[in-house]
Amino acid sequence: MDNYIYQQKIRLINYLKEGGFIKTEKVEEAMINVDRSIFVPQKYINESYEDKPLPIGYGQTISAPSIVAYMTELLELREGDKVLEIGTGSGYQTAILSYIVKEKGLIISIERIKELSEIAYKNLEKLGLHKNVKLIVGDGSIGYENDKPYDRILITAASPKIPNFIYDQLKNGGIAVMPVGSIEEQKLVVLKKDELGKITIEYNISVIFVPLIGYNGFKLSNNEIN
Ligand code: SAM
C-alpha cells in the first residue's frame, strides 16, 4: 500500500472511532486489516480511504466505510457464525464479515449481477478471505433456503419492507440488519429473534442504499441494469 493511501487509512480509522461507527476491537481490527483499496476500481484507488461510497460498475456502489463499520457493529458477530449476506457488490463487506467469523464461520453472499460476483471472488481471493465464503448469483430478496437457518443476516441494498424470508431463515437468538424504506431514503432496521423465537424490531439511523431488485424488492425500471 503506498504511503498516501496508508496515511488516509489511519485518518479514516480514527474518524470512524471518534464518530462512534467503530465501537469494538473486533470491528476495528477487521477495518484495519481488510484493505479497501483491493475492492475499489483502479481509477478510484486514491479515494479508497475516504468515507464515501464509490462506483464499482453496473450501476452499483461499494458502501462508505462508516456504514460498513456501523452495520457490522449492529450484527454483533461472533467467531464461527454462519452469515447470510444479500448484495455482495465488490465483496468488501463480505471480507469484513469473513475476517470476523474466521475459519470456523461461513459467509453465504448473494449477488444478482454475475460479473460483480466474479470480481468479488477475485478480490476476496487476493486477501485469502475467500475460504469461508460461498458466493451465489441470484435473487437474494427471497433469501437462501439451502443453508438456513443463519446466525446473522445482512442486506446491503434498500428493501421496500422487511422481506418475509428473514422470519423463517434467521435462527433463534439471531440478528438481521437491513435498510428498509423508499428508493430515496431508508432506515436501518435491526431485527432480533430471541431464543424462543420472539421478534423485536428497532429502527436505527437514516441511510441511502442502492435498491434491492427482485421478488421481495423493488421492480427493475427500464434504465437499470438487468
Ligand atoms: N456490500 C457491498 C460492498 O461492500 O461492495 C455493496 C453492496 S451494493 C450497495 C448493493 C448490491 O446489492 C449491489 O451489488 C446490487 O447488485 C445487489 N443487489 C440488488 N438486488 C439484489 C438481489 N435481489 N439479490 C442479490 N443482490 C442484489
PDB file of C-alpha atoms and ligand atoms in Angstrom:
ATOM      1  CA  MET A   1       0.000   0.000   0.000  1.00  0.00           C
ATOM      2  CA  ASP A   2       1.521   3.360  -0.905  1.00  0.00           C
ATOM      3  CA  ASN A   3       2.202   5.973   1.734  1.00  0.00           C
ATOM      4  CA  TYR A   4      -0.611   8.347   0.683  1.00  0.00           C
ATOM      5  CA  ILE A   5      -3.236   5.608   0.964  1.00  0.00           C
ATOM      6  CA  TYR A   6      -1.749   4.426   4.277  1.00  0.00           C
ATOM      7  CA  GLN A   7      -1.981   7.939   5.794  1.00  0.00           C
ATOM      8  CA  GLN A   8      -5.586   8.243   4.584  1.00  0.00           C
ATOM      9  CA  LYS A   9      -6.369   4.913   6.198  1.00  0.00           C
ATOM     10  CA  ILE A  10      -5.008   5.970   9.612  1.00  0.00           C
ATOM     11  CA  ARG A  11      -7.082   9.165   9.427  1.00  0.00           C
ATOM     12  CA  LEU A  12     -10.200   7.253   8.450  1.00  0.00           C
ATOM     13  CA  ILE A  13      -9.911   4.688  11.250  1.00  0.00           C
ATOM     14  CA  ASN A  14      -9.517   7.483  13.819  1.00  0.00           C
ATOM     15  CA  TYR A  15     -12.539   9.273  12.358  1.00  0.00           C
ATOM     16  CA  LEU A  16     -14.637   6.087  12.481  1.00  0.00           C
ATOM     17  CA  LYS A  17     -13.707   5.544  16.136  1.00  0.00           C
ATOM     18  CA  GLU A  18     -14.317   9.144  17.170  1.00  0.00           C
ATOM     19  CA  GLY A  19     -17.617   9.198  15.261  1.00  0.00           C
ATOM     20  CA  GLY A  20     -18.827   6.048  17.035  1.00  0.00           C
ATOM     21  CA  PHE A  21     -19.003   3.949  13.844  1.00  0.00           C
ATOM     22  CA  ILE A  22     -16.363   1.577  15.199  1.00  0.00           C
ATOM     23  CA  LYS A  23     -17.196   0.545  18.766  1.00  0.00           C
ATOM     24  CA  THR A  24     -15.428  -2.770  19.352  1.00  0.00           C
ATOM     25  CA  GLU A  25     -11.877  -4.051  18.891  1.00  0.00           C
ATOM     26  CA  LYS A  26     -13.220  -6.851  16.699  1.00  0.00           C
ATOM     27  CA  VAL A  27     -14.603  -4.437  14.124  1.00  0.00           C
ATOM     28  CA  GLU A  28     -11.608  -2.105  14.407  1.00  0.00           C
ATOM     29  CA  GLU A  29      -9.224  -4.975  13.673  1.00  0.00           C
ATOM     30  CA  ALA A  30     -11.248  -6.002  10.618  1.00  0.00           C
ATOM     31  CA  MET A  31     -11.445  -2.424   9.305  1.00  0.00           C
ATOM     32  CA  ILE A  32      -7.669  -2.058   9.710  1.00  0.00           C
ATOM     33  CA  ASN A  33      -6.712  -5.399   8.183  1.00  0.00           C
ATOM     34  CA  VAL A  34      -9.106  -5.684   5.245  1.00  0.00           C
ATOM     35  CA  ASP A  35      -7.613  -3.436   2.576  1.00  0.00           C
ATOM     36  CA  ARG A  36     -10.489  -1.479   0.943  1.00  0.00           C
ATOM     37  CA  SER A  37      -8.230  -0.418  -1.959  1.00  0.00           C
ATOM     38  CA  ILE A  38      -8.395  -4.021  -3.261  1.00  0.00           C
ATOM     39  CA  PHE A  39     -12.187  -3.670  -3.704  1.00  0.00           C
ATOM     40  CA  VAL A  40     -12.186  -0.276  -5.404  1.00  0.00           C
ATOM     41  CA  PRO A  41     -11.774   0.150  -9.204  1.00  0.00           C
ATOM     42  CA  GLN A  42      -8.225   1.295 -10.120  1.00  0.00           C
ATOM     43  CA  LYS A  43      -9.318   4.826 -11.089  1.00  0.00           C
ATOM     44  CA  TYR A  44     -10.678   5.495  -7.564  1.00  0.00           C
ATOM     45  CA  ILE A  45      -7.753   3.906  -5.743  1.00  0.00           C
ATOM     46  CA  ASN A  46      -6.636   7.175  -4.111  1.00  0.00           C
ATOM     47  CA  GLU A  47     -10.157   7.578  -2.693  1.00  0.00           C
ATOM     48  CA  SER A  48     -10.187   4.116  -1.094  1.00  0.00           C
ATOM     49  CA  TYR A  49      -9.922   5.534   2.412  1.00  0.00           C
ATOM     50  CA  GLU A  50     -12.264   8.472   2.049  1.00  0.00           C
ATOM     51  CA  ASP A  51     -15.545   7.953   3.847  1.00  0.00           C
ATOM     52  CA  LYS A  52     -17.780   7.748   0.807  1.00  0.00           C
ATOM     53  CA  PRO A  53     -19.412   5.167  -1.459  1.00  0.00           C
ATOM     54  CA  LEU A  54     -17.642   4.657  -4.814  1.00  0.00           C
ATOM     55  CA  PRO A  55     -18.889   3.290  -8.158  1.00  0.00           C
ATOM     56  CA  ILE A  56     -17.974  -0.356  -8.828  1.00  0.00           C
ATOM     57  CA  GLY A  57     -19.637  -0.643 -12.253  1.00  0.00           C
ATOM     58  CA  TYR A  58     -23.030  -2.000 -13.362  1.00  0.00           C
ATOM     59  CA  GLY A  59     -24.698   0.996 -11.666  1.00  0.00           C
ATOM     60  CA  GLN A  60     -23.687  -0.271  -8.194  1.00  0.00           C
ATOM     61  CA  THR A  61     -21.512   1.067  -5.379  1.00  0.00           C
ATOM     62  CA  ILE A  62     -19.158  -0.091  -2.653  1.00  0.00           C
ATOM     63  CA  SER A  63     -20.667   1.329   0.554  1.00  0.00           C
ATOM     64  CA  ALA A  64     -18.938   4.038   2.616  1.00  0.00           C
ATOM     65  CA  PRO A  65     -16.592   2.647   5.301  1.00  0.00           C
ATOM     66  CA  SER A  66     -18.639   4.291   8.077  1.00  0.00           C
ATOM     67  CA  ILE A  67     -21.798   2.406   7.087  1.00  0.00           C
ATOM     68  CA  VAL A  68     -19.882  -0.873   6.690  1.00  0.00           C
ATOM     69  CA  ALA A  69     -18.399  -0.483  10.187  1.00  0.00           C
ATOM     70  CA  TYR A  70     -21.730   0.602  11.680  1.00  0.00           C
ATOM     71  CA  MET A  71     -23.747  -2.292  10.213  1.00  0.00           C
ATOM     72  CA  THR A  72     -21.050  -4.754  11.241  1.00  0.00           C
ATOM     73  CA  GLU A  73     -21.261  -3.485  14.836  1.00  0.00           C
ATOM     74  CA  LEU A  74     -25.065  -3.862  14.790  1.00  0.00           C
ATOM     75  CA  LEU A  75     -24.684  -7.516  13.758  1.00  0.00           C
ATOM     76  CA  GLU A  76     -22.761  -8.375  16.973  1.00  0.00           C
ATOM     77  CA  LEU A  77     -20.837 -11.077  15.090  1.00  0.00           C
ATOM     78  CA  ARG A  78     -19.128 -13.965  16.831  1.00  0.00           C
ATOM     79  CA  GLU A  79     -16.356 -16.265  15.657  1.00  0.00           C
ATOM     80  CA  GLY A  80     -17.947 -19.293  13.966  1.00  0.00           C
ATOM     81  CA  ASP A  81     -21.188 -17.551  12.937  1.00  0.00           C
ATOM     82  CA  LYS A  82     -22.982 -18.557   9.740  1.00  0.00           C
ATOM     83  CA  VAL A  83     -23.995 -15.345   7.985  1.00  0.00           C
ATOM     84  CA  LEU A  84     -26.269 -14.733   5.007  1.00  0.00           C
ATOM     85  CA  GLU A  85     -25.388 -11.534   3.139  1.00  0.00           C
ATOM     86  CA  ILE A  86     -27.556 -10.150   0.330  1.00  0.00           C
ATOM     87  CA  GLY A  87     -25.730  -7.841  -2.104  1.00  0.00           C
ATOM     88  CA  THR A  88     -22.101  -8.988  -2.477  1.00  0.00           C
ATOM     89  CA  GLY A  89     -21.150  -5.979  -4.651  1.00  0.00           C
ATOM     90  CA  SER A  90     -17.348  -5.618  -4.594  1.00  0.00           C
ATOM     91  CA  GLY A  91     -17.024  -8.165  -1.775  1.00  0.00           C
ATOM     92  CA  TYR A  92     -15.682  -5.583   0.717  1.00  0.00           C
ATOM     93  CA  GLN A  93     -18.397  -6.054   3.354  1.00  0.00           C
ATOM     94  CA  THR A  94     -18.187  -9.824   2.725  1.00  0.00           C
ATOM     95  CA  ALA A  95     -14.451  -9.661   3.501  1.00  0.00           C
ATOM     96  CA  ILE A  96     -15.102  -7.806   6.777  1.00  0.00           C
ATOM     97  CA  LEU A  97     -17.639 -10.492   7.777  1.00  0.00           C
ATOM     98  CA  SER A  98     -15.272 -13.296   6.728  1.00  0.00           C
ATOM     99  CA  TYR A  99     -12.424 -11.761   8.751  1.00  0.00           C
ATOM    100  CA  ILE A 100     -14.532 -11.609  11.927  1.00  0.00           C
ATOM    101  CA  VAL A 101     -16.214 -15.036  11.838  1.00  0.00           C
ATOM    102  CA  LYS A 102     -12.839 -16.663  10.977  1.00  0.00           C
ATOM    103  CA  GLU A 103     -12.269 -20.155   9.509  1.00  0.00           C
ATOM    104  CA  LYS A 104     -14.934 -21.799  11.700  1.00  0.00           C
ATOM    105  CA  GLY A 105     -17.590 -19.440  10.343  1.00  0.00           C
ATOM    106  CA  LEU A 106     -19.280 -19.270   6.959  1.00  0.00           C
ATOM    107  CA  ILE A 107     -20.482 -16.352   4.845  1.00  0.00           C
ATOM    108  CA  ILE A 108     -23.046 -17.067   2.141  1.00  0.00           C
ATOM    109  CA  SER A 109     -23.292 -13.976  -0.028  1.00  0.00           C
ATOM    110  CA  ILE A 110     -25.787 -13.490  -2.855  1.00  0.00           C
ATOM    111  CA  GLU A 111     -25.403 -11.033  -5.738  1.00  0.00           C
ATOM    112  CA  ARG A 112     -27.802 -10.620  -8.652  1.00  0.00           C
ATOM    113  CA  ILE A 113     -25.152  -9.333 -11.098  1.00  0.00           C
ATOM    114  CA  LYS A 114     -22.917 -12.243 -12.152  1.00  0.00           C
ATOM    115  CA  GLU A 115     -19.988 -10.053 -13.234  1.00  0.00           C
ATOM    116  CA  LEU A 116     -19.843  -8.355  -9.813  1.00  0.00           C
ATOM    117  CA  SER A 117     -19.913 -11.711  -8.043  1.00  0.00           C
ATOM    118  CA  GLU A 118     -16.943 -12.833 -10.161  1.00  0.00           C
ATOM    119  CA  ILE A 119     -14.985  -9.649  -9.401  1.00  0.00           C
ATOM    120  CA  ALA A 120     -15.822 -10.025  -5.703  1.00  0.00           C
ATOM    121  CA  TYR A 121     -14.449 -13.568  -5.683  1.00  0.00           C
ATOM    122  CA  LYS A 122     -11.139 -12.409  -7.175  1.00  0.00           C
ATOM    123  CA  ASN A 123     -10.941  -9.572  -4.630  1.00  0.00           C
ATOM    124  CA  LEU A 124     -11.580 -11.934  -1.706  1.00  0.00           C
ATOM    125  CA  GLU A 125      -9.036 -14.418  -3.060  1.00  0.00           C
ATOM    126  CA  LYS A 126      -6.326 -11.714  -3.140  1.00  0.00           C
ATOM    127  CA  LEU A 127      -6.702 -11.333   0.627  1.00  0.00           C
ATOM    128  CA  GLY A 128      -7.159 -15.052   1.327  1.00  0.00           C
ATOM    129  CA  LEU A 129     -10.623 -14.266   2.719  1.00  0.00           C
ATOM    130  CA  HIS A 130     -12.486 -16.495   0.202  1.00  0.00           C
ATOM    131  CA  LYS A 131     -12.048 -19.790   2.089  1.00  0.00           C
ATOM    132  CA  ASN A 132     -15.053 -19.427   4.406  1.00  0.00           C
ATOM    133  CA  VAL A 133     -17.171 -17.654   1.772  1.00  0.00           C
ATOM    134  CA  LYS A 134     -19.728 -19.105  -0.626  1.00  0.00           C
ATOM    135  CA  LEU A 135     -20.799 -16.687  -3.372  1.00  0.00           C
ATOM    136  CA  ILE A 136     -24.142 -17.260  -5.078  1.00  0.00           C
ATOM    137  CA  VAL A 137     -25.562 -15.469  -8.125  1.00  0.00           C
ATOM    138  CA  GLY A 138     -29.305 -14.962  -7.849  1.00  0.00           C
ATOM    139  CA  ASP A 139     -32.169 -13.050  -6.318  1.00  0.00           C
ATOM    140  CA  GLY A 140     -31.322 -12.648  -2.639  1.00  0.00           C
ATOM    141  CA  SER A 141     -34.636 -10.931  -1.909  1.00  0.00           C
ATOM    142  CA  ILE A 142     -36.009 -14.428  -1.258  1.00  0.00           C
ATOM    143  CA  GLY A 143     -33.042 -15.352   0.938  1.00  0.00           C
ATOM    144  CA  TYR A 144     -31.276 -18.681   0.530  1.00  0.00           C
ATOM    145  CA  GLU A 145     -33.106 -21.812   1.678  1.00  0.00           C
ATOM    146  CA  ASN A 146     -30.230 -24.285   1.230  1.00  0.00           C
ATOM    147  CA  ASP A 147     -28.098 -23.279   4.216  1.00  0.00           C
ATOM    148  CA  LYS A 148     -30.755 -21.910   6.590  1.00  0.00           C
ATOM    149  CA  PRO A 149     -31.039 -21.129   9.450  1.00  0.00           C
ATOM    150  CA  TYR A 150     -28.486 -18.312   9.800  1.00  0.00           C
ATOM    151  CA  ASP A 151     -26.972 -16.766  12.928  1.00  0.00           C
ATOM    152  CA  ARG A 152     -26.920 -13.400  11.212  1.00  0.00           C
ATOM    153  CA  ILE A 153     -28.477 -11.887   8.072  1.00  0.00           C
ATOM    154  CA  LEU A 154     -27.271  -8.668   6.443  1.00  0.00           C
ATOM    155  CA  ILE A 155     -28.926  -6.967   3.472  1.00  0.00           C
ATOM    156  CA  THR A 156     -26.783  -4.281   1.836  1.00  0.00           C
ATOM    157  CA  ALA A 157     -29.396  -2.944  -0.594  1.00  0.00           C
ATOM    158  CA  ALA A 158     -32.565  -0.940   0.114  1.00  0.00           C
ATOM    159  CA  SER A 159     -35.652  -3.060   0.655  1.00  0.00           C
ATOM    160  CA  PRO A 160     -39.245  -1.692   0.474  1.00  0.00           C
ATOM    161  CA  LYS A 161     -40.212  -3.852   3.504  1.00  0.00           C
ATOM    162  CA  ILE A 162     -38.672  -6.444   5.794  1.00  0.00           C
ATOM    163  CA  PRO A 163     -38.534  -9.454   3.430  1.00  0.00           C
ATOM    164  CA  ASN A 164     -40.611 -12.409   4.685  1.00  0.00           C
ATOM    165  CA  PHE A 165     -37.744 -14.887   4.398  1.00  0.00           C
ATOM    166  CA  ILE A 166     -35.978 -13.211   7.341  1.00  0.00           C
ATOM    167  CA  TYR A 167     -38.527 -14.576   9.842  1.00  0.00           C
ATOM    168  CA  ASP A 168     -38.030 -18.140   8.639  1.00  0.00           C
ATOM    169  CA  GLN A 169     -34.313 -18.186   7.741  1.00  0.00           C
ATOM    170  CA  LEU A 170     -32.946 -16.419  10.863  1.00  0.00           C
ATOM    171  CA  LYS A 171     -32.019 -18.703  13.778  1.00  0.00           C
ATOM    172  CA  ASN A 172     -33.496 -18.250  17.245  1.00  0.00           C
ATOM    173  CA  GLY A 173     -31.053 -15.924  19.002  1.00  0.00           C
ATOM    174  CA  GLY A 174     -30.156 -14.365  15.634  1.00  0.00           C
ATOM    175  CA  ILE A 175     -29.826 -10.779  14.391  1.00  0.00           C
ATOM    176  CA  ALA A 176     -30.692  -9.326  10.976  1.00  0.00           C
ATOM    177  CA  VAL A 177     -29.708  -5.843   9.782  1.00  0.00           C
ATOM    178  CA  MET A 178     -31.096  -4.189   6.649  1.00  0.00           C
ATOM    179  CA  PRO A 179     -32.049  -0.801   5.146  1.00  0.00           C
ATOM    180  CA  VAL A 180     -35.842  -0.562   4.760  1.00  0.00           C
ATOM    181  CA  GLY A 181     -37.810   2.258   3.168  1.00  0.00           C
ATOM    182  CA  SER A 182     -38.277   4.067  -0.132  1.00  0.00           C
ATOM    183  CA  ILE A 183     -35.809   4.239  -3.043  1.00  0.00           C
ATOM    184  CA  GLU A 184     -34.816   7.745  -1.856  1.00  0.00           C
ATOM    185  CA  GLU A 185     -34.174   7.021   1.836  1.00  0.00           C
ATOM    186  CA  GLN A 186     -34.273   4.145   4.286  1.00  0.00           C
ATOM    187  CA  LYS A 187     -33.930   3.398   7.989  1.00  0.00           C
ATOM    188  CA  LEU A 188     -31.508   0.760   9.148  1.00  0.00           C
ATOM    189  CA  VAL A 189     -33.632  -1.961  10.715  1.00  0.00           C
ATOM    190  CA  VAL A 190     -32.242  -4.248  13.404  1.00  0.00           C
ATOM    191  CA  LEU A 191     -34.415  -7.327  13.821  1.00  0.00           C
ATOM    192  CA  LYS A 192     -33.677  -9.696  16.698  1.00  0.00           C
ATOM    193  CA  LYS A 193     -35.137 -13.149  17.303  1.00  0.00           C
ATOM    194  CA  ASP A 194     -34.745 -14.320  20.886  1.00  0.00           C
ATOM    195  CA  GLU A 195     -34.094 -17.911  21.951  1.00  0.00           C
ATOM    196  CA  LEU A 196     -37.860 -18.589  21.994  1.00  0.00           C
ATOM    197  CA  GLY A 197     -38.339 -17.095  18.537  1.00  0.00           C
ATOM    198  CA  LYS A 198     -39.869 -13.801  19.746  1.00  0.00           C
ATOM    199  CA  ILE A 199     -39.119 -10.940  17.336  1.00  0.00           C
ATOM    200  CA  THR A 200     -38.159  -7.367  18.224  1.00  0.00           C
ATOM    201  CA  ILE A 201     -37.616  -4.681  15.590  1.00  0.00           C
ATOM    202  CA  GLU A 202     -35.710  -1.423  16.062  1.00  0.00           C
ATOM    203  CA  TYR A 203     -35.451   1.419  13.587  1.00  0.00           C
ATOM    204  CA  ASN A 204     -31.939   2.908  13.635  1.00  0.00           C
ATOM    205  CA  ILE A 205     -30.293   5.732  11.614  1.00  0.00           C
ATOM    206  CA  SER A 206     -31.362   7.003   8.159  1.00  0.00           C
ATOM    207  CA  VAL A 207     -29.321   5.705   5.235  1.00  0.00           C
ATOM    208  CA  ILE A 208     -29.306   5.706   1.423  1.00  0.00           C
ATOM    209  CA  PHE A 209     -28.595   2.433  -0.393  1.00  0.00           C
ATOM    210  CA  VAL A 210     -28.987   1.271  -3.987  1.00  0.00           C
ATOM    211  CA  PRO A 211     -32.234  -0.703  -4.357  1.00  0.00           C
ATOM    212  CA  LEU A 212     -32.747  -4.391  -3.728  1.00  0.00           C
ATOM    213  CA  ILE A 213     -34.127  -5.564  -7.063  1.00  0.00           C
ATOM    214  CA  GLY A 214     -36.199  -8.727  -7.076  1.00  0.00           C
ATOM    215  CA  TYR A 215     -39.235 -10.644  -5.927  1.00  0.00           C
ATOM    216  CA  ASN A 216     -39.385  -9.036  -2.459  1.00  0.00           C
ATOM    217  CA  GLY A 217     -37.543  -5.901  -3.553  1.00  0.00           C
ATOM    218  CA  PHE A 218     -38.149  -3.073  -5.989  1.00  0.00           C
ATOM    219  CA  LYS A 219     -39.008  -3.855  -9.592  1.00  0.00           C
ATOM    220  CA  LEU A 220     -36.480  -3.160 -12.327  1.00  0.00           C
ATOM    221  CA  SER A 221     -37.086   0.027 -14.316  1.00  0.00           C
ATOM    222  CA  ASN A 222     -36.076   0.351 -17.994  1.00  0.00           C
ATOM    223  CA  ASN A 223     -32.807   2.200 -17.407  1.00  0.00           C
ATOM    224  CA  GLU A 224     -31.464  -0.180 -14.794  1.00  0.00           C
ATOM    225  CA  ILE A 225     -29.011  -2.996 -15.387  1.00  0.00           C
ATOM    226  CA  ASN A 226     -30.614  -6.404 -15.515  1.00  0.00           C
TER     227      ASN A 226
HETATM  228  N1  SAM B   1     -21.658  -4.527   0.369  1.00  0.00           N
HETATM  229  C1  SAM B   1     -21.196  -4.238  -0.965  1.00  0.00           C
HETATM  230  C2  SAM B   1     -19.737  -3.867  -0.984  1.00  0.00           C
HETATM  231  O1  SAM B   1     -19.102  -3.891   0.087  1.00  0.00           O
HETATM  232  O2  SAM B   1     -19.222  -3.581  -2.081  1.00  0.00           O
HETATM  233  C3  SAM B   1     -22.005  -3.142  -1.590  1.00  0.00           C
HETATM  234  C4  SAM B   1     -23.365  -3.587  -1.892  1.00  0.00           C
HETATM  235  S1  SAM B   1     -24.206  -2.526  -3.017  1.00  0.00           S
HETATM  236  C5  SAM B   1     -24.586  -1.148  -2.013  1.00  0.00           C
HETATM  237  C6  SAM B   1     -25.719  -3.442  -3.174  1.00  0.00           C
HETATM  238  C7  SAM B   1     -25.589  -4.692  -4.026  1.00  0.00           C
HETATM  239  O3  SAM B   1     -26.812  -5.415  -3.941  1.00  0.00           O
HETATM  240  C8  SAM B   1     -25.357  -4.410  -5.491  1.00  0.00           C
HETATM  241  O4  SAM B   1     -24.191  -5.051  -5.932  1.00  0.00           O
HETATM  242  C9  SAM B   1     -26.592  -4.978  -6.166  1.00  0.00           C
HETATM  243  O5  SAM B   1     -26.354  -5.528  -7.453  1.00  0.00           O
HETATM  244  C10 SAM B   1     -27.013  -6.041  -5.185  1.00  0.00           C
HETATM  245  N2  SAM B   1     -28.421  -6.471  -5.271  1.00  0.00           N
HETATM  246  C11 SAM B   1     -29.530  -5.731  -5.526  1.00  0.00           C
HETATM  247  N3  SAM B   1     -30.634  -6.512  -5.510  1.00  0.00           N
HETATM  248  C12 SAM B   1     -30.213  -7.773  -5.232  1.00  0.00           C
HETATM  249  C13 SAM B   1     -30.877  -9.019  -5.058  1.00  0.00           C
HETATM  250  N4  SAM B   1     -32.192  -9.140  -5.174  1.00  0.00           N
HETATM  251  N5  SAM B   1     -30.117 -10.103  -4.765  1.00  0.00           N
HETATM  252  C14 SAM B   1     -28.782 -10.005  -4.651  1.00  0.00           C
HETATM  253  N6  SAM B   1     -28.085  -8.864  -4.802  1.00  0.00           N
HETATM  254  C15 SAM B   1     -28.798  -7.748  -5.075  1.00  0.00           C
END
